[in-house]
Tab-separated table of C-alpha atoms in Angstrom:
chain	number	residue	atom	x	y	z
A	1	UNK	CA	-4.264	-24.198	16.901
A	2	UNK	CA	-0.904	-25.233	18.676
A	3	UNK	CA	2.044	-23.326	17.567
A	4	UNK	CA	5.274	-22.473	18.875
A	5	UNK	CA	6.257	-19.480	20.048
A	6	UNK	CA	9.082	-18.849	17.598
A	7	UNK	CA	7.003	-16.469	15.754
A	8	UNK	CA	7.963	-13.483	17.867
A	9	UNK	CA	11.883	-14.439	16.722
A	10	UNK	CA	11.266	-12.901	13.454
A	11	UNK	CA	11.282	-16.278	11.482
A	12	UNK	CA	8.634	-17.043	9.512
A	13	UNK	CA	8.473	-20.671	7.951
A	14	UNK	CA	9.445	-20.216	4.329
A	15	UNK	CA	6.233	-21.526	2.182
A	16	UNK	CA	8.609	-24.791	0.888
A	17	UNK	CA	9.894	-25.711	4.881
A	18	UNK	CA	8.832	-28.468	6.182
A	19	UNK	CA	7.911	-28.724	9.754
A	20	UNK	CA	11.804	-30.710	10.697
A	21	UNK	CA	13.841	-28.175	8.005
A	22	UNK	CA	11.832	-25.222	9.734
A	23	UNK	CA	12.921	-26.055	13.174
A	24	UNK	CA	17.170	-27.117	12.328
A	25	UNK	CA	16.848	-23.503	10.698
A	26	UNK	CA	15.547	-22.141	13.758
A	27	UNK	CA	17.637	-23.780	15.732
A	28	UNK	CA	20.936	-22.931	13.923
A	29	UNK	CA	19.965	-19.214	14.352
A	30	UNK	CA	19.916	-19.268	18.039
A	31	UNK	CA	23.350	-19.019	18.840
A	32	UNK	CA	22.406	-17.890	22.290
A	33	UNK	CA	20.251	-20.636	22.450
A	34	UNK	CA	21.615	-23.591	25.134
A	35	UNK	CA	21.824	-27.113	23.893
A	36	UNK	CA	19.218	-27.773	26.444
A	37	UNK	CA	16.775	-25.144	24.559
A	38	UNK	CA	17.589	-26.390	21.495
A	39	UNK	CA	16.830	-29.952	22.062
A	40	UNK	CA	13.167	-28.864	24.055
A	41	UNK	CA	12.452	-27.189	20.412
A	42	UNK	CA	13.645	-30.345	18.590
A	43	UNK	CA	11.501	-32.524	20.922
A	44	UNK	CA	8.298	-30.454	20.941
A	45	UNK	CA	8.801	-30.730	17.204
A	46	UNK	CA	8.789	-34.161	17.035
A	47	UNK	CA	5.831	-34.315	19.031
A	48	UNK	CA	3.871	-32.001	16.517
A	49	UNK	CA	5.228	-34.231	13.850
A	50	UNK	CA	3.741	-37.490	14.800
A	51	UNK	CA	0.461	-35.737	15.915
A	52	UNK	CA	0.431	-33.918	12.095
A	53	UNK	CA	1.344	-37.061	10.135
A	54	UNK	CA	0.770	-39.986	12.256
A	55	UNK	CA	-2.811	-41.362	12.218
A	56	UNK	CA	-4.188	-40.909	15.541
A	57	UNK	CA	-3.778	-43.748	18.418
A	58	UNK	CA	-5.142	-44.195	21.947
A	59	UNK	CA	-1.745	-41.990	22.737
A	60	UNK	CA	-2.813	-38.827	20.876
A	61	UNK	CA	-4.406	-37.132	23.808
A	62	UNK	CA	-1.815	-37.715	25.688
A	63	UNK	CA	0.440	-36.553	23.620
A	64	UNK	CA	-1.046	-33.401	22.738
A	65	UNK	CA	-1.178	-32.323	26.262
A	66	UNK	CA	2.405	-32.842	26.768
A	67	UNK	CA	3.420	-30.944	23.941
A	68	UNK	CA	0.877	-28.113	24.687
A	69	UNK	CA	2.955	-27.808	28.340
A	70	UNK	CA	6.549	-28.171	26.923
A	71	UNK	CA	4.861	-25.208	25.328
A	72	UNK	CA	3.752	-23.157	27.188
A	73	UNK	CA	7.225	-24.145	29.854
A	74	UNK	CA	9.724	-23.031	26.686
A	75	UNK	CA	11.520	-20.172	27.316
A	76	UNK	CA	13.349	-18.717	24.194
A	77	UNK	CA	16.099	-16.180	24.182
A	78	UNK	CA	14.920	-12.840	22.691
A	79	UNK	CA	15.841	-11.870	19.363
C-alpha cells in the first residue's frame, strides 16, 4: 500500500473525496506549506492518479517507483 504521509496532519479523506478534491483540500490547509511543497503533493498525486485509474502500460513500474521516492523525499510542515 502506497500512501502519503498526510495522515499524521490530522486530515482524514472525507468518505465522498476523491483522490484530486482530497489533495486541493490538503493543500489549501497548509498555509505554511511553500508553493514548492505544494506542487510535490499535487504531482505525487497525479502520479497515484494515473497508476489508480489508468490501465497499466509498459510505464507503470516506472512510475510507481518514482512516486514511491517523491515519497518517501516529501517533507511536510508539522501540524
Amino acid at each position: 500500500v502506497v500512501s502519503l504521509p498526510i495522515s499524521r496532519l490530522a486530515m482524514p479523506r472525507r468518505p465522498w473525496e476523491g483522490p484530486q478534491a482530497y489533495v486541493d483540500r490538503v493543500c489549501a490547509s497548509l498555509p505554511q506549506a511553500t508553493a514548492e511543497q505544494a506542487g510535490e503533493i499535487r504531482d505525487i498525486a497525479a502520479l497515484f492518479i494515473r497508476l489508480r485509474y489508468a490501465p497499466p502500460d509498459e510505464s507503470t513500474t516506472h512510475l510507481l517507483r518514482q512516486m514511491k521516492q517523491r515519497i518517501a523525499r516529501l517533507s511536510l510542515p508539522k501540524p
